[in-house]
Protein backbone atom coordinates (compact mmCIF):
# COMPACT_ATOMS: atom_id res chain seq x y z
CA UNK A 1 0.00 0.00 0.00
CA UNK A 2 1.55 3.28 -1.03
CA UNK A 3 0.50 6.65 0.36
CA UNK A 4 1.57 9.64 -1.66
CA UNK A 5 -0.67 12.33 -0.19
CA UNK A 6 0.85 15.20 1.72
CA UNK A 7 -0.38 15.72 5.28
CA UNK A 8 -0.08 19.27 6.64
CA UNK A 9 -1.14 20.74 9.97
CA UNK A 10 -3.68 22.94 8.28
CA UNK A 11 -5.43 20.08 6.54
CA UNK A 12 -8.56 18.48 7.96
CA UNK A 13 -7.43 15.08 9.30
CA UNK A 14 -9.25 11.93 8.32
CA UNK A 15 -9.45 8.78 10.38
CA UNK A 16 -6.40 6.59 10.05
CA UNK A 17 -6.89 3.31 8.27
CA UNK A 18 -6.45 0.17 10.40
CA UNK A 19 -3.29 -0.63 8.43
CA UNK A 20 -1.67 2.74 9.10
CA UNK A 21 -2.65 2.62 12.76
CA UNK A 22 -1.06 -0.82 13.05
CA UNK A 23 2.04 0.38 11.21
CA UNK A 24 2.48 3.34 13.57
CA UNK A 25 1.98 1.10 16.62
CA UNK A 26 4.33 -1.65 15.42
CA UNK A 27 6.98 0.86 14.35
CA UNK A 28 6.94 2.56 17.74
CA UNK A 29 7.27 -0.81 19.43
CA UNK A 30 10.22 -1.96 17.34
CA UNK A 31 12.05 1.36 17.73
CA UNK A 32 11.42 1.78 21.47
CA UNK A 33 12.58 -1.79 22.11
CA UNK A 34 16.10 -0.77 21.02
CA UNK A 35 16.45 1.12 24.30
CA UNK A 36 16.01 -1.95 26.46
CA UNK A 37 17.93 -4.82 24.85
CA UNK A 38 21.07 -3.90 26.76
CA UNK A 39 19.50 -4.13 30.23
CA UNK A 40 19.40 -7.94 30.60
CA UNK A 41 22.60 -8.30 28.56
CA UNK A 42 24.75 -5.93 30.62
CA UNK A 43 26.49 -8.73 32.52
CA UNK A 44 27.29 -10.73 29.37
CA UNK A 45 28.53 -7.67 27.47
CA UNK A 46 30.64 -6.53 30.43
CA UNK A 47 32.36 -9.91 30.79
CA UNK A 48 32.94 -10.29 27.05
CA UNK A 49 34.32 -6.82 26.34
CA UNK A 50 36.25 -6.35 29.57
CA UNK A 51 34.27 -3.63 31.33
CA UNK A 52 35.32 -2.84 34.88
CA UNK A 53 32.61 -3.51 37.49
CA UNK A 54 32.13 0.24 38.00
CA UNK A 55 31.70 0.85 34.26
CA UNK A 56 29.14 -1.89 33.64
CA UNK A 57 26.27 0.44 34.58
CA UNK A 58 27.26 2.72 31.70
CA UNK A 59 25.93 0.12 29.24
CA UNK A 60 22.40 1.16 30.19
CA UNK A 61 23.12 4.71 31.31
CA UNK A 62 24.68 5.85 28.01
CA UNK A 63 21.62 4.66 26.10
CA UNK A 64 19.37 6.60 28.48
CA UNK A 65 21.51 9.72 28.18
CA UNK A 66 21.38 9.50 24.39
CA UNK A 67 17.61 9.14 24.50
CA UNK A 68 17.24 12.12 26.81
CA UNK A 69 19.40 14.27 24.54
CA UNK A 70 17.41 13.12 21.52
CA UNK A 71 14.12 14.09 23.16
CA UNK A 72 15.33 17.64 23.66
CA UNK A 73 17.46 18.12 20.53
CA UNK A 74 15.99 15.86 17.81
CA UNK A 75 12.26 15.38 18.52
CA UNK A 76 11.55 19.14 18.15
CA UNK A 77 12.77 18.83 14.55
CA UNK A 78 9.37 17.27 13.82
CA UNK A 79 8.03 20.85 13.93
CA UNK A 80 10.66 22.00 11.43
CA UNK A 81 11.40 19.23 8.91
CA UNK A 82 9.28 16.90 6.81
CA UNK A 83 8.34 14.12 9.21
CA UNK A 84 8.70 11.03 7.02
CA UNK A 85 12.24 11.97 6.04
CA UNK A 86 13.14 12.65 9.68
CA UNK A 87 11.74 9.27 10.78
CA UNK A 88 13.56 7.41 8.02
CA UNK A 89 16.84 9.15 8.88
CA UNK A 90 16.51 8.17 12.53
CA UNK A 91 15.54 4.59 11.60
CA UNK A 92 18.65 4.23 9.43
CA UNK A 93 20.66 5.73 12.28
CA UNK A 94 19.24 3.09 14.63
CA UNK A 95 20.26 0.29 12.25
CA UNK A 96 23.82 1.64 11.99
CA UNK A 97 24.11 2.07 15.76
CA UNK A 98 22.86 -1.48 16.40
CA UNK A 99 25.36 -2.85 13.86
CA UNK A 100 28.06 -0.85 15.63
CA UNK A 101 27.05 -2.45 18.95
CA UNK A 102 27.12 -5.94 17.41
CA UNK A 103 30.62 -5.43 16.00
CA UNK A 104 32.03 -3.79 19.14
CA UNK A 105 35.21 -5.32 20.51
CA UNK A 106 36.09 -2.73 23.16
CA UNK A 107 34.11 -0.95 25.89
CA UNK A 108 34.59 2.42 24.19
CA UNK A 109 33.14 1.19 20.90
CA UNK A 110 30.11 -0.33 22.60
CA UNK A 111 29.40 2.74 24.75
CA UNK A 112 29.58 5.00 21.69
CA UNK A 113 27.12 2.72 19.93
CA UNK A 114 24.87 2.74 23.01
CA UNK A 115 24.76 6.53 23.02
CA UNK A 116 23.83 6.54 19.33
CA UNK A 117 21.14 3.88 19.87
CA UNK A 118 19.52 6.15 22.45
CA UNK A 119 19.70 9.20 20.18
CA UNK A 120 18.17 7.43 17.17
CA UNK A 121 15.44 5.71 19.19
CA UNK A 122 13.60 9.01 19.58
CA UNK A 123 12.10 8.16 16.17
CA UNK A 124 9.28 6.63 18.23
CA UNK A 125 8.53 10.05 19.69
CA UNK A 126 8.29 11.56 16.22
CA UNK A 127 5.91 8.80 15.12
CA UNK A 128 3.42 9.30 17.98
CA UNK A 129 2.63 13.01 17.34
CA UNK A 130 2.73 12.26 13.59
CA UNK A 131 -0.09 9.75 14.10
CA UNK A 132 -1.93 12.22 16.34
CA UNK A 133 -1.73 14.91 13.64
CA UNK A 134 -3.44 12.57 11.18
CA UNK A 135 -6.39 11.85 13.49
CA UNK A 136 -9.57 13.93 13.89
CA UNK A 137 -9.86 15.59 17.29
CA UNK A 138 -12.82 13.39 18.25
CA UNK A 139 -10.74 10.20 18.00
CA UNK A 140 -7.24 11.52 18.69
CA UNK A 141 -7.07 9.89 22.11
CA UNK A 142 -8.08 6.54 20.66
CA UNK A 143 -5.39 6.79 17.99
CA UNK A 144 -2.71 7.80 20.50
CA UNK A 145 -3.80 4.93 22.74
CA UNK A 146 -3.57 2.39 19.93
CA UNK A 147 -0.13 3.61 18.89
CA UNK A 148 1.13 3.70 22.47
CA UNK A 149 -0.01 0.11 23.00
CA UNK A 150 2.50 -0.90 20.34
CA UNK A 151 5.24 1.20 21.90
CA UNK A 152 4.64 -0.27 25.35
CA UNK A 153 4.57 -3.81 24.01
CA UNK A 154 7.97 -3.15 22.46
CA UNK A 155 9.35 -1.88 25.77
CA UNK A 156 8.04 -4.81 27.79
CA UNK A 157 8.95 -7.53 25.27
CA UNK A 158 12.47 -6.25 24.56
CA UNK A 159 14.00 -7.61 27.76
CA UNK A 160 12.64 -11.17 27.57
CA UNK A 161 13.45 -11.27 23.84
CA UNK A 162 17.06 -10.24 24.44
CA UNK A 163 17.43 -12.69 27.32
CA UNK A 164 16.08 -15.65 25.36
CA UNK A 165 18.11 -14.91 22.20
CA UNK A 166 21.32 -14.41 24.16
CA UNK A 167 20.72 -17.62 26.09
CA UNK A 168 20.41 -19.66 22.87
CA UNK A 169 23.14 -17.86 20.87
CA UNK A 170 25.04 -14.74 21.99
CA UNK A 171 24.46 -11.10 22.79
CA UNK A 172 25.94 -10.14 19.40
CA UNK A 173 23.06 -11.93 17.65
CA UNK A 174 20.53 -9.76 19.49
CA UNK A 175 22.00 -6.65 17.87
CA UNK A 176 22.42 -8.25 14.44
CA UNK A 177 18.76 -9.32 14.41
CA UNK A 178 17.44 -5.98 15.61
CA UNK A 179 19.56 -4.09 13.08
CA UNK A 180 17.97 -6.19 10.33
CA UNK A 181 14.55 -5.38 11.79
CA UNK A 182 15.33 -1.64 11.59
CA UNK A 183 16.39 -1.94 7.94
CA UNK A 184 13.19 -3.80 7.06
CA UNK A 185 11.13 -1.29 9.03
CA UNK A 186 12.72 1.62 7.18
CA UNK A 187 11.72 0.08 3.83
CA UNK A 188 8.12 -0.43 4.98
CA UNK A 189 7.87 3.11 6.35
CA UNK A 190 9.35 4.58 3.16
CA UNK A 191 6.62 2.91 1.12
CA UNK A 192 3.65 3.56 3.42
CA UNK A 193 4.09 6.76 5.43
CA UNK A 194 2.55 9.93 4.00
CA UNK A 195 4.53 13.14 3.70
CA UNK A 196 3.89 15.62 6.51
CA UNK A 197 5.29 19.13 6.07
CA UNK A 198 5.06 21.35 9.19
CA UNK A 199 4.47 25.06 8.77
CA UNK A 200 7.04 26.28 11.29
CA UNK A 201 9.58 28.66 9.73
CA UNK A 202 11.87 29.07 12.73
CA UNK A 203 15.58 28.42 12.68
CA UNK A 204 16.83 25.51 14.77
CA UNK A 205 18.20 27.77 17.53
CA UNK A 206 14.90 29.64 17.65
CA UNK A 207 13.05 26.33 17.75
CA UNK A 208 15.01 25.23 20.81
CA UNK A 209 14.58 28.61 22.47
CA UNK A 210 10.82 28.41 21.98
CA UNK A 211 10.80 25.22 24.06
CA UNK A 212 11.73 27.25 27.12
CA UNK A 213 8.70 29.46 26.55
CA UNK A 214 6.44 26.43 26.20
CA UNK A 215 7.85 24.82 29.35
CA UNK A 216 7.32 27.98 31.40
CA UNK A 217 3.90 28.98 30.11
CA UNK A 218 1.94 25.81 29.37
CA UNK A 219 0.19 24.77 32.58
CA UNK A 220 -1.27 21.66 30.97
CA UNK A 221 2.18 20.51 29.82
CA UNK A 222 3.69 21.18 33.23
CA UNK A 223 1.03 19.24 35.11
CA UNK A 224 0.72 16.28 32.77
CA UNK A 225 4.52 15.92 32.56
CA UNK A 226 4.91 15.95 36.35
CA UNK A 227 2.03 13.49 36.87
CA UNK A 228 3.68 11.10 34.44
CA UNK A 229 7.12 11.68 35.97
CA UNK A 230 5.71 10.33 39.24
CA UNK A 231 4.11 7.34 37.55
CA UNK A 232 7.14 6.51 35.42
CA UNK A 233 9.43 6.89 38.41
CA UNK A 234 7.39 4.17 40.11
CA UNK A 235 7.49 2.04 36.95
CA UNK A 236 11.28 2.31 36.62
CA UNK A 237 11.82 1.60 40.31
CA UNK A 238 9.63 -1.51 40.14
CA UNK A 239 11.30 -2.97 37.06
CA UNK A 240 14.76 -2.18 38.45
CA UNK A 241 14.18 -3.92 41.79
CA UNK A 242 11.60 -6.66 41.09
CA UNK A 243 14.12 -8.77 39.12
CA UNK A 244 16.53 -8.47 42.07
CA UNK A 245 13.82 -9.73 44.42
CA UNK A 246 12.93 -12.62 42.09
CA UNK A 247 16.59 -13.64 41.79
CA UNK A 248 17.12 -13.48 45.57
CA UNK A 249 17.26 -16.64 47.70
CA UNK A 250 13.62 -16.09 48.70
CA UNK A 251 12.43 -16.86 45.16
CA UNK A 252 15.53 -18.21 43.41
CA UNK A 253 14.07 -17.65 39.94
CA UNK A 254 16.39 -18.05 36.94
CA UNK A 255 17.05 -15.45 34.26
CA UNK A 256 14.60 -17.23 31.95
CA UNK A 257 11.97 -17.18 34.66
CA UNK A 258 12.50 -13.45 35.21
CA UNK A 259 12.13 -12.93 31.45
CA UNK A 260 8.77 -14.71 31.58
CA UNK A 261 7.74 -12.57 34.55
CA UNK A 262 8.49 -9.47 32.48
CA UNK A 263 5.92 -10.65 29.94
CA UNK A 264 3.24 -9.98 32.55
CA UNK A 265 3.97 -6.29 32.23
CA UNK A 266 3.02 -6.37 28.57
CA UNK A 267 -0.57 -6.89 29.67
CA UNK A 268 -0.62 -3.22 30.61
CA UNK A 269 -0.51 -2.33 26.92
CA UNK A 270 -4.20 -3.17 26.55
CA UNK A 271 -4.96 -0.17 28.78
CA UNK A 272 -3.77 2.24 26.05
CA UNK A 273 -6.79 2.12 23.72
CA UNK A 274 -9.16 2.09 26.70
CA UNK A 275 -7.50 5.20 28.14
CA UNK A 276 -7.61 6.89 24.74
CA UNK A 277 -11.35 6.34 24.42
CA UNK A 278 -11.96 7.67 27.93
CA UNK A 279 -9.94 10.80 27.12
CA UNK A 280 -11.91 11.33 23.89
CA UNK A 281 -15.11 11.26 25.97
CA UNK A 282 -13.85 13.98 28.31
CA UNK A 283 -13.07 11.56 31.15
CA UNK A 284 -9.39 12.41 31.50
CA UNK A 285 -9.68 13.27 35.20
CA UNK A 286 -11.48 10.04 36.01
CA UNK A 287 -8.93 7.98 34.08
CA UNK A 288 -5.99 9.83 35.67
CA UNK A 289 -7.41 9.32 39.16
CA UNK A 290 -7.82 5.60 38.53
CA UNK A 291 -4.30 5.41 37.08
CA UNK A 292 -2.62 6.95 40.12
CA UNK A 293 -4.67 4.85 42.54
CA UNK A 294 -3.60 1.73 40.65
CA UNK A 295 0.01 2.86 40.92
CA UNK A 296 -0.25 3.27 44.69
CA UNK A 297 -2.23 0.06 45.13
CA UNK A 298 0.30 -2.02 43.21
CA UNK A 299 3.05 -1.21 45.71
CA UNK A 300 0.76 -1.75 48.69
CA UNK A 301 -0.09 -5.32 47.66
CA UNK A 302 3.56 -6.01 46.82
CA UNK A 303 4.44 -5.68 50.51
CA UNK A 304 2.86 -9.10 50.95
CA UNK A 305 5.00 -10.63 48.19
CA UNK A 306 8.38 -11.25 49.79
CA UNK A 307 8.28 -14.76 51.30
CA UNK A 308 8.99 -16.63 48.07
CA UNK A 309 5.71 -18.56 48.07
CA UNK A 310 3.43 -19.11 45.10
CA UNK A 311 0.98 -16.62 46.61
CA UNK A 312 3.77 -14.05 46.85
CA UNK A 313 4.67 -14.59 43.20
CA UNK A 314 1.02 -14.17 42.17
CA UNK A 315 0.77 -10.94 44.18
CA UNK A 316 3.97 -9.59 42.64
CA UNK A 317 2.68 -10.44 39.16
CA UNK A 318 -0.63 -8.71 39.94
CA UNK A 319 1.31 -5.67 41.17
CA UNK A 320 3.25 -5.55 37.90
CA UNK A 321 0.06 -5.67 35.83
CA UNK A 322 -1.75 -3.05 37.94
CA UNK A 323 1.23 -0.70 37.86
CA UNK A 324 1.63 -1.03 34.11
CA UNK A 325 -2.10 -0.41 33.63
CA UNK A 326 -1.83 2.76 35.68
CA UNK A 327 1.31 4.06 34.00
CA UNK A 328 -0.08 3.38 30.53
CA UNK A 329 -3.44 4.98 31.25
CA UNK A 330 -1.89 8.14 32.65
CA UNK A 331 0.58 8.37 29.76
CA UNK A 332 -2.11 8.23 27.08
CA UNK A 333 -4.27 10.77 28.93
CA UNK A 334 -1.28 13.09 29.17
CA UNK A 335 -0.41 12.81 25.50
CA UNK A 336 -4.04 13.33 24.48
CA UNK A 337 -4.07 16.53 26.53
CA UNK A 338 -0.82 18.04 25.25
CA UNK A 339 -1.44 17.12 21.59
CA UNK A 340 -4.63 19.16 21.75
CA UNK A 341 -2.80 22.34 22.77
CA UNK A 342 -1.23 23.45 19.48
CA UNK A 343 -0.74 21.40 16.29
CA UNK A 344 2.31 23.40 15.19
CA UNK A 345 4.06 22.76 18.50
CA UNK A 346 3.42 19.02 18.86
CA UNK A 347 7.02 17.95 18.32
CA UNK A 348 8.34 20.36 20.92
CA UNK A 349 5.54 19.65 23.38
CA UNK A 350 6.14 15.92 23.04
CA UNK A 351 9.89 16.33 23.50
CA UNK A 352 9.41 18.33 26.71
CA UNK A 353 6.75 15.96 28.01
CA UNK A 354 8.83 12.86 27.38
CA UNK A 355 12.06 14.38 28.69
CA UNK A 356 10.37 15.39 31.96
CA UNK A 357 8.85 12.05 32.78
CA UNK A 358 11.95 10.22 31.51
CA UNK A 359 13.85 12.16 34.18
CA UNK A 360 11.38 10.84 36.72
CA UNK A 361 12.10 7.34 35.49
CA UNK A 362 15.86 7.85 35.86
CA UNK A 363 15.36 9.05 39.44
CA UNK A 364 13.16 6.03 40.16
CA UNK A 365 15.78 3.60 38.84
CA UNK A 366 18.55 5.22 40.87
CA UNK A 367 16.53 5.30 44.09
CA UNK A 368 15.31 1.75 43.53
CA UNK A 369 18.80 0.32 43.33
CA UNK A 370 19.89 2.21 46.46
CA UNK A 371 16.72 1.34 48.39
CA UNK A 372 16.92 -2.37 47.62
CA UNK A 373 20.57 -2.53 48.64
CA UNK A 374 19.84 -0.58 51.83
CA UNK A 375 16.50 -1.89 53.05
CA UNK A 376 15.45 -4.65 50.67
CA UNK A 377 12.09 -4.82 48.93
CA UNK A 378 10.23 -3.22 51.85
CA UNK A 379 12.07 0.10 51.56
CA UNK A 380 12.02 -0.01 47.75
CA UNK A 381 8.25 -0.62 47.70
CA UNK A 382 7.52 2.25 50.09
CA UNK A 383 9.61 4.64 48.00
CA UNK A 384 7.84 3.31 44.90
CA UNK A 385 4.50 4.06 46.57
CA UNK A 386 5.57 7.67 47.19
CA UNK A 387 6.03 8.41 43.47
CA UNK A 388 2.35 8.02 42.41
CA UNK A 389 1.21 9.29 45.83
CA UNK A 390 3.01 12.61 45.34
CA UNK A 391 1.71 12.83 41.77
CA UNK A 392 -1.82 12.24 43.06
CA UNK A 393 -1.50 14.91 45.74
CA UNK A 394 -0.38 17.38 43.08
CA UNK A 395 -3.23 16.22 40.85
CA UNK A 396 -5.73 17.04 43.63
CA UNK A 397 -4.62 20.70 43.52
CA UNK A 398 -5.79 20.95 39.92
CA UNK A 399 -9.34 21.84 40.93
CA UNK A 400 -11.45 22.57 37.90
CA UNK A 401 -8.47 23.42 35.70
CA UNK A 402 -8.34 21.35 32.50
XYZ file of C-alpha atoms in Angstrom:
402
model
C 0.000 0.000 0.000
C 1.551 3.282 -1.027
C 0.502 6.654 0.359
C 1.574 9.639 -1.657
C -0.673 12.333 -0.193
C 0.851 15.195 1.724
C -0.384 15.724 5.280
C -0.085 19.266 6.643
C -1.141 20.742 9.967
C -3.680 22.944 8.281
C -5.426 20.075 6.537
C -8.559 18.476 7.960
C -7.431 15.082 9.295
C -9.254 11.932 8.317
C -9.452 8.782 10.381
C -6.395 6.595 10.054
C -6.886 3.308 8.273
C -6.446 0.166 10.399
C -3.286 -0.634 8.432
C -1.666 2.743 9.096
C -2.655 2.615 12.761
C -1.063 -0.823 13.049
C 2.041 0.383 11.211
C 2.482 3.341 13.567
C 1.982 1.100 16.616
C 4.329 -1.649 15.418
C 6.982 0.861 14.345
C 6.936 2.564 17.735
C 7.274 -0.813 19.434
C 10.220 -1.956 17.341
C 12.055 1.363 17.734
C 11.416 1.777 21.468
C 12.581 -1.790 22.109
C 16.098 -0.768 21.020
C 16.455 1.123 24.296
C 16.005 -1.954 26.459
C 17.929 -4.815 24.848
C 21.073 -3.905 26.760
C 19.502 -4.129 30.232
C 19.395 -7.938 30.600
C 22.598 -8.299 28.556
C 24.753 -5.933 30.619
C 26.494 -8.729 32.519
C 27.286 -10.729 29.371
C 28.535 -7.673 27.469
C 30.638 -6.529 30.428
C 32.361 -9.906 30.786
C 32.938 -10.288 27.047
C 34.317 -6.816 26.340
C 36.249 -6.346 29.569
C 34.269 -3.629 31.332
C 35.324 -2.835 34.877
C 32.608 -3.508 37.494
C 32.130 0.239 38.002
C 31.698 0.849 34.263
C 29.136 -1.887 33.643
C 26.274 0.443 34.577
C 27.255 2.724 31.697
C 25.928 0.119 29.240
C 22.395 1.159 30.185
C 23.122 4.709 31.313
C 24.680 5.854 28.009
C 21.621 4.655 26.100
C 19.373 6.597 28.478
C 21.513 9.720 28.180
C 21.376 9.499 24.388
C 17.611 9.137 24.495
C 17.238 12.121 26.810
C 19.397 14.274 24.537
C 17.406 13.124 21.520
C 14.122 14.091 23.155
C 15.331 17.643 23.662
C 17.458 18.125 20.527
C 15.985 15.858 17.806
C 12.257 15.376 18.520
C 11.550 19.140 18.154
C 12.775 18.830 14.554
C 9.367 17.272 13.816
C 8.030 20.855 13.929
C 10.660 21.998 11.426
C 11.398 19.235 8.906
C 9.276 16.900 6.813
C 8.336 14.117 9.208
C 8.697 11.032 7.021
C 12.244 11.965 6.043
C 13.139 12.646 9.681
C 11.737 9.269 10.775
C 13.561 7.407 8.020
C 16.839 9.151 8.877
C 16.507 8.172 12.527
C 15.542 4.591 11.604
C 18.646 4.228 9.431
C 20.658 5.728 12.279
C 19.236 3.085 14.628
C 20.264 0.291 12.253
C 23.819 1.640 11.989
C 24.106 2.074 15.760
C 22.864 -1.476 16.397
C 25.356 -2.846 13.862
C 28.060 -0.854 15.632
C 27.047 -2.450 18.946
C 27.118 -5.941 17.408
C 30.621 -5.426 16.003
C 32.025 -3.788 19.144
C 35.205 -5.318 20.514
C 36.094 -2.730 23.162
C 34.107 -0.945 25.895
C 34.593 2.419 24.187
C 33.138 1.187 20.899
C 30.111 -0.329 22.602
C 29.404 2.740 24.752
C 29.576 4.996 21.694
C 27.116 2.715 19.928
C 24.866 2.736 23.013
C 24.762 6.527 23.024
C 23.828 6.541 19.330
C 21.141 3.877 19.869
C 19.524 6.148 22.449
C 19.700 9.199 20.180
C 18.174 7.432 17.170
C 15.441 5.710 19.189
C 13.596 9.007 19.583
C 12.100 8.161 16.173
C 9.284 6.634 18.228
C 8.529 10.054 19.688
C 8.291 11.557 16.219
C 5.909 8.797 15.123
C 3.423 9.305 17.980
C 2.632 13.007 17.340
C 2.731 12.262 13.593
C -0.088 9.754 14.101
C -1.933 12.220 16.337
C -1.731 14.909 13.643
C -3.436 12.571 11.178
C -6.389 11.850 13.490
C -9.566 13.926 13.893
C -9.863 15.595 17.285
C -12.817 13.394 18.252
C -10.742 10.203 18.000
C -7.242 11.522 18.692
C -7.071 9.895 22.112
C -8.082 6.542 20.658
C -5.387 6.792 17.986
C -2.710 7.798 20.503
C -3.800 4.926 22.742
C -3.571 2.394 19.934
C -0.128 3.615 18.888
C 1.128 3.695 22.472
C -0.009 0.112 23.002
C 2.496 -0.898 20.342
C 5.243 1.201 21.900
C 4.645 -0.265 25.355
C 4.572 -3.807 24.007
C 7.973 -3.147 22.459
C 9.349 -1.876 25.765
C 8.043 -4.807 27.787
C 8.948 -7.529 25.270
C 12.473 -6.255 24.564
C 13.999 -7.605 27.761
C 12.641 -11.165 27.568
C 13.451 -11.275 23.838
C 17.056 -10.236 24.440
C 17.433 -12.690 27.321
C 16.082 -15.646 25.364
C 18.106 -14.912 22.196
C 21.322 -14.414 24.163
C 20.723 -17.623 26.092
C 20.411 -19.659 22.873
C 23.144 -17.863 20.873
C 25.040 -14.737 21.985
C 24.465 -11.100 22.793
C 25.945 -10.143 19.401
C 23.064 -11.930 17.652
C 20.530 -9.760 19.490
C 21.999 -6.652 17.871
C 22.418 -8.253 14.438
C 18.765 -9.316 14.407
C 17.440 -5.977 15.610
C 19.559 -4.086 13.080
C 17.966 -6.195 10.328
C 14.545 -5.376 11.788
C 15.330 -1.643 11.587
C 16.391 -1.940 7.942
C 13.190 -3.800 7.063
C 11.134 -1.287 9.032
C 12.725 1.616 7.178
C 11.716 0.082 3.834
C 8.125 -0.432 4.978
C 7.871 3.108 6.346
C 9.354 4.577 3.157
C 6.617 2.911 1.115
C 3.651 3.560 3.419
C 4.093 6.757 5.425
C 2.554 9.930 3.998
C 4.528 13.137 3.700
C 3.885 15.624 6.506
C 5.291 19.133 6.073
C 5.061 21.345 9.191
C 4.469 25.064 8.770
C 7.039 26.280 11.293
C 9.578 28.658 9.729
C 11.871 29.067 12.732
C 15.581 28.420 12.680
C 16.827 25.515 14.770
C 18.198 27.766 17.530
C 14.901 29.643 17.646
C 13.050 26.335 17.750
C 15.007 25.230 20.810
C 14.581 28.612 22.467
C 10.817 28.407 21.979
C 10.796 25.219 24.059
C 11.735 27.248 27.115
C 8.701 29.459 26.549
C 6.441 26.427 26.202
C 7.847 24.820 29.350
C 7.316 27.977 31.405
C 3.905 28.976 30.109
C 1.942 25.806 29.374
C 0.193 24.772 32.579
C -1.266 21.661 30.968
C 2.179 20.514 29.820
C 3.693 21.176 33.234
C 1.025 19.245 35.112
C 0.720 16.281 32.766
C 4.519 15.915 32.560
C 4.907 15.947 36.352
C 2.029 13.491 36.869
C 3.682 11.100 34.442
C 7.119 11.676 35.970
C 5.713 10.330 39.237
C 4.108 7.342 37.549
C 7.141 6.513 35.417
C 9.426 6.891 38.414
C 7.389 4.166 40.113
C 7.495 2.042 36.947
C 11.277 2.311 36.624
C 11.824 1.598 40.311
C 9.634 -1.510 40.143
C 11.304 -2.972 37.063
C 14.765 -2.182 38.448
C 14.178 -3.919 41.788
C 11.598 -6.663 41.092
C 14.122 -8.771 39.118
C 16.527 -8.469 42.068
C 13.819 -9.728 44.417
C 12.931 -12.619 42.093
C 16.589 -13.635 41.789
C 17.121 -13.483 45.569
C 17.263 -16.640 47.697
C 13.622 -16.092 48.703
C 12.430 -16.865 45.163
C 15.533 -18.212 43.406
C 14.065 -17.650 39.940
C 16.387 -18.054 36.937
C 17.049 -15.454 34.262
C 14.599 -17.229 31.950
C 11.965 -17.178 34.659
C 12.495 -13.455 35.208
C 12.126 -12.932 31.446
C 8.769 -14.715 31.579
C 7.739 -12.573 34.551
C 8.491 -9.471 32.478
C 5.921 -10.646 29.944
C 3.243 -9.980 32.553
C 3.974 -6.290 32.234
C 3.024 -6.366 28.571
C -0.573 -6.891 29.673
C -0.618 -3.219 30.606
C -0.511 -2.328 26.918
C -4.202 -3.168 26.553
C -4.959 -0.171 28.778
C -3.768 2.237 26.052
C -6.789 2.123 23.717
C -9.165 2.090 26.698
C -7.498 5.201 28.136
C -7.610 6.892 24.739
C -11.351 6.338 24.423
C -11.963 7.666 27.931
C -9.940 10.803 27.123
C -11.907 11.330 23.892
C -15.110 11.262 25.966
C -13.850 13.981 28.307
C -13.073 11.563 31.151
C -9.394 12.409 31.498
C -9.678 13.270 35.196
C -11.483 10.037 36.005
C -8.932 7.976 34.078
C -5.989 9.830 35.674
C -7.412 9.316 39.156
C -7.816 5.605 38.527
C -4.299 5.408 37.078
C -2.623 6.950 40.118
C -4.674 4.853 42.540
C -3.602 1.732 40.645
C 0.013 2.864 40.924
C -0.250 3.270 44.689
C -2.229 0.061 45.128
C 0.297 -2.018 43.211
C 3.050 -1.210 45.715
C 0.760 -1.751 48.690
C -0.095 -5.317 47.665
C 3.555 -6.008 46.819
C 4.441 -5.680 50.513
C 2.857 -9.102 50.951
C 5.000 -10.629 48.186
C 8.381 -11.254 49.791
C 8.278 -14.763 51.295
C 8.994 -16.630 48.070
C 5.711 -18.558 48.073
C 3.430 -19.108 45.096
C 0.985 -16.618 46.614
C 3.766 -14.047 46.845
C 4.674 -14.590 43.202
C 1.022 -14.172 42.172
C 0.773 -10.938 44.180
C 3.966 -9.585 42.641
C 2.681 -10.435 39.160
C -0.627 -8.707 39.942
C 1.313 -5.665 41.174
C 3.253 -5.554 37.899
C 0.059 -5.669 35.833
C -1.752 -3.048 37.938
C 1.231 -0.700 37.862
C 1.631 -1.031 34.109
C -2.097 -0.412 33.630
C -1.828 2.759 35.682
C 1.314 4.065 33.998
C -0.078 3.378 30.528
C -3.438 4.982 31.250
C -1.888 8.145 32.650
C 0.575 8.368 29.762
C -2.111 8.226 27.080
C -4.266 10.769 28.926
C -1.284 13.090 29.169
C -0.408 12.808 25.503
C -4.037 13.330 24.478
C -4.073 16.535 26.529
C -0.820 18.043 25.248
C -1.440 17.125 21.592
C -4.635 19.156 21.748
C -2.801 22.341 22.766
C -1.232 23.453 19.483
C -0.742 21.401 16.291
C 2.308 23.398 15.186
C 4.062 22.760 18.504
C 3.415 19.020 18.857
C 7.015 17.950 18.315
C 8.342 20.365 20.918
C 5.542 19.647 23.380
C 6.137 15.917 23.043
C 9.891 16.330 23.497
C 9.413 18.327 26.709
C 6.746 15.960 28.015
C 8.826 12.861 27.379
C 12.064 14.383 28.692
C 10.374 15.395 31.959
C 8.846 12.054 32.776
C 11.946 10.218 31.512
C 13.855 12.157 34.179
C 11.376 10.844 36.721
C 12.105 7.336 35.485
C 15.863 7.845 35.859
C 15.363 9.045 39.439
C 13.162 6.028 40.160
C 15.779 3.603 38.845
C 18.548 5.221 40.875
C 16.525 5.297 44.087
C 15.311 1.751 43.528
C 18.802 0.323 43.335
C 19.887 2.209 46.461
C 16.724 1.338 48.388
C 16.919 -2.367 47.618
C 20.574 -2.530 48.637
C 19.839 -0.582 51.832
C 16.496 -1.890 53.045
C 15.452 -4.648 50.672
C 12.095 -4.824 48.934
C 10.228 -3.222 51.848
C 12.072 0.096 51.564
C 12.018 -0.012 47.755
C 8.255 -0.618 47.700
C 7.525 2.254 50.092
C 9.608 4.641 47.999
C 7.836 3.314 44.899
C 4.496 4.058 46.575
C 5.573 7.666 47.188
C 6.027 8.415 43.469
C 2.349 8.021 42.414
C 1.206 9.291 45.825
C 3.012 12.606 45.336
C 1.709 12.833 41.767
C -1.822 12.243 43.056
C -1.499 14.914 45.743
C -0.376 17.376 43.079
C -3.229 16.216 40.852
C -5.728 17.036 43.634
C -4.624 20.701 43.521
C -5.794 20.952 39.925
C -9.339 21.843 40.935
C -11.449 22.568 37.896
C -8.471 23.417 35.704
C -8.344 21.352 32.496
